[in-house]
C-alpha positions as a Python dict, from the first residue, in 0.01 Angstrom:
ca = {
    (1, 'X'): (0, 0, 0),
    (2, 'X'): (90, 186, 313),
    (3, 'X'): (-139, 351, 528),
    (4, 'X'): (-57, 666, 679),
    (5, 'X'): (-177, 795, 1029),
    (6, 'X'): (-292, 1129, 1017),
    (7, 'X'): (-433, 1310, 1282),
    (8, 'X'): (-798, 1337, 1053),
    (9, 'X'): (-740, 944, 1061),
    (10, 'X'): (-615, 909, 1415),
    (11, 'X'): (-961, 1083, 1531),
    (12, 'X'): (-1192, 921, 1275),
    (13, 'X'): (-1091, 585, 1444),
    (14, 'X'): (-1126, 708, 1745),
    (15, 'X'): (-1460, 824, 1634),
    (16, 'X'): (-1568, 519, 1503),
    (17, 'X'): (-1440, 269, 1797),
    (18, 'X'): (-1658, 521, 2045),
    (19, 'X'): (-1960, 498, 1844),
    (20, 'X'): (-1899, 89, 1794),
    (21, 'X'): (-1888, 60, 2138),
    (22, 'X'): (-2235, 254, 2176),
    (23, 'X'): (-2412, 88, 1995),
    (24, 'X'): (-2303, -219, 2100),
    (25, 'X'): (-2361, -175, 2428),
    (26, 'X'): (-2732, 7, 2393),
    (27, 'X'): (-2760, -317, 2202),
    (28, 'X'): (-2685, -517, 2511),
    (29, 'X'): (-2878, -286, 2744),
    (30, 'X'): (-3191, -323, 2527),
    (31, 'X'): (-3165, -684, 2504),
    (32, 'X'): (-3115, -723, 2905),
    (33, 'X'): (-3408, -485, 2991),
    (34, 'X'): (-3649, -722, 2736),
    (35, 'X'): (-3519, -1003, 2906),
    (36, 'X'): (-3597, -879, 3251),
    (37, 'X'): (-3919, -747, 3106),
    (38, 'X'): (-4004, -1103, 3051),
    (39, 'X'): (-3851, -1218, 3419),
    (40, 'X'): (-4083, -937, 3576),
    (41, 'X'): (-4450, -1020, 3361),
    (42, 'X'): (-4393, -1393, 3439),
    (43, 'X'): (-4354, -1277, 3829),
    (44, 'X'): (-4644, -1049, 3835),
    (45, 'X'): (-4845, -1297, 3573),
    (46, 'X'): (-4773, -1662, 3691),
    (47, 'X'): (-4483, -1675, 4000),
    (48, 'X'): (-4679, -1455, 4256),
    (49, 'X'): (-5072, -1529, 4232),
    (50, 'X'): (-4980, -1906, 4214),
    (51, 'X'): (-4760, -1821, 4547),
    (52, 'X'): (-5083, -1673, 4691),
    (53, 'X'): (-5324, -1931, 4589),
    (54, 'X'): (-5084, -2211, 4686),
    (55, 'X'): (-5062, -2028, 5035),
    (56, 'X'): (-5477, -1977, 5082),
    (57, 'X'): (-5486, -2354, 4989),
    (58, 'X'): (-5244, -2402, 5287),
    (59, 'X'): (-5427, -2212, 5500),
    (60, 'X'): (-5762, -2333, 5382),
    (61, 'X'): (-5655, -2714, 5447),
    (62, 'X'): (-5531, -2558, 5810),
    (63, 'X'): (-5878, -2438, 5864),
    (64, 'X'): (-6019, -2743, 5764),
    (65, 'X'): (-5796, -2935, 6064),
    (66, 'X'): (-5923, -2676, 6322),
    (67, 'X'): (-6283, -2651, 6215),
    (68, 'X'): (-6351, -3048, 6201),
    (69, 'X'): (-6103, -3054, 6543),
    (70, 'X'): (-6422, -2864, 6662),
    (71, 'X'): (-6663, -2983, 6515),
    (72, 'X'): (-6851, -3162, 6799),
    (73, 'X'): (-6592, -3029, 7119),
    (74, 'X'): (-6651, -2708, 7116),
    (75, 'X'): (-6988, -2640, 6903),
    (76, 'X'): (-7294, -2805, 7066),
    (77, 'X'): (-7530, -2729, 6786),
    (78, 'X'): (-7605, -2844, 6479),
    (79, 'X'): (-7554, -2566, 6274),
    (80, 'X'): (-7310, -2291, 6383),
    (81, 'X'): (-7098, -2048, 6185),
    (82, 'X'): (-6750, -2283, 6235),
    (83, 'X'): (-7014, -2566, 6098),
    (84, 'X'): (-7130, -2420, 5840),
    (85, 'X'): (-6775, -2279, 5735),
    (86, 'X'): (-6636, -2608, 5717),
    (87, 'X'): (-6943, -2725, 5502),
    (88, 'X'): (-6900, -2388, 5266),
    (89, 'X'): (-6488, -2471, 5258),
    (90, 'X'): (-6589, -2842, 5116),
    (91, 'X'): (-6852, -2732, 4887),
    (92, 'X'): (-6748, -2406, 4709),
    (93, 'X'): (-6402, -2240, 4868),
    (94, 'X'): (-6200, -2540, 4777),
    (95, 'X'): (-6325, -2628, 4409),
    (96, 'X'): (-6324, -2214, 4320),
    (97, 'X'): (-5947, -2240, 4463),
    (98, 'X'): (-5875, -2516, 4231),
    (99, 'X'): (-6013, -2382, 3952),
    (100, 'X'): (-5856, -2036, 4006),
    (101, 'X'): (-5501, -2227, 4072),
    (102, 'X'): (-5583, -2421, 3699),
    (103, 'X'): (-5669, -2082, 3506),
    (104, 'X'): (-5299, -1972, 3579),
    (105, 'X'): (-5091, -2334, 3598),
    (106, 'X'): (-5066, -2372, 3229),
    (107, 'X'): (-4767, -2161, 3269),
    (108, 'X'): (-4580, -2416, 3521),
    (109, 'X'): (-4394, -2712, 3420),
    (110, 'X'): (-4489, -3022, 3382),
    (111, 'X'): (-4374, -3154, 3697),
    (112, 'X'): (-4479, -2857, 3898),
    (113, 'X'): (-4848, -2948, 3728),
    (114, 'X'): (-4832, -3313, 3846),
    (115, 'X'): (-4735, -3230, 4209),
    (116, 'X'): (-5002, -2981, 4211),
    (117, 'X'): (-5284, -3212, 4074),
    (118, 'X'): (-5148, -3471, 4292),
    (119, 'X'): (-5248, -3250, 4601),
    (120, 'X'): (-5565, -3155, 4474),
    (121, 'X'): (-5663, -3503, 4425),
    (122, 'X'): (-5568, -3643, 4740),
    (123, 'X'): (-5725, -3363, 4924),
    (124, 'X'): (-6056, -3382, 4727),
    (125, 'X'): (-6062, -3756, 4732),
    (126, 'X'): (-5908, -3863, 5088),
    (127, 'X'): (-5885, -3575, 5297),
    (128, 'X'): (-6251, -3409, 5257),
    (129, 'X'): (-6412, -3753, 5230),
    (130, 'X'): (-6312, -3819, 5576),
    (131, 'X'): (-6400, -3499, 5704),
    (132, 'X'): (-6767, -3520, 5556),
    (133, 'X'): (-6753, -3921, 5714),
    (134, 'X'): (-6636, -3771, 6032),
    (135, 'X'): (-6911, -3508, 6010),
    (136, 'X'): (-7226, -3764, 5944),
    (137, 'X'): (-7083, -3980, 6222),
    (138, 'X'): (-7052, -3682, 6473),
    (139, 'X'): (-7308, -3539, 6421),
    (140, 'X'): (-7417, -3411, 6799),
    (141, 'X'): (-7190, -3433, 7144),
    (142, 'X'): (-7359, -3781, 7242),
    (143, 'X'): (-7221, -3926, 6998),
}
């Protein structure tokens, strides 16, 4: 069985390999933009607020290191704003930080979750408990 060429043959395969490309590549195209659909929810959903809560509990634990640095140099009284900040940061900023950071680090592996407990830990159980013995000890300039 031969097959013969025809022009009407010639341009239905022609036809047909343009239109099997299309859809092949709309295929592809859809199948990229889910995928970076995906990419761009986890950003917005898990990558950037756990960027921004991991940098306010840098900068919280950096205002912690000024504010007890100053806690009996610079402040004279017993209970001034930098004081009371420092009390406020140990009581309520830093557990609402934590729990905030925990709403959203389901997402994160399992290592990531470790490192990040590990932090929280030591900074709830060493770092704060020296700042609150450093506090009660220091408690006016005279002493």
């Amino acid at each position: 069985m031969k097959f013969r060429f025809t022009i009407a043959n010639r341009l239905f395969l022609g036809f047909s390999l343009i239109i099997l490309t299309l859809l092949v590549s709309s295929v592809l195209t859809y199948t990229t933009l889910q995928e970076n659909k995906q990419l761009n929810e986890q950003v917005a959903n898990i990558y950037s607020p756990s960027v921004a809560y991991l940098g306010d509990m840098l900068q919280m634990v950096n205002d912690s290191k000024m504010l007890i640095k100053n806690w009996v140099y610079i402040e004279r009284k017993s209970n001034t704003t930098d004081k009371k900040k420092l009390k406020n940061l140990h009581s309520e900023d830093f557990p609402v930080l934590v729990s905030k950071i925990r709403n959203i680090y389901k997402n994160w592996t399992t290592y990531e979750q470790a490192a990040f407990d590990s932090i929280a830990i030591t900074l709830n159980d060493t770092l704060f408990p020296l700042h609150k013995e450093i506090m009660t000890r220091l408690n006016s300039f005279e002493s």
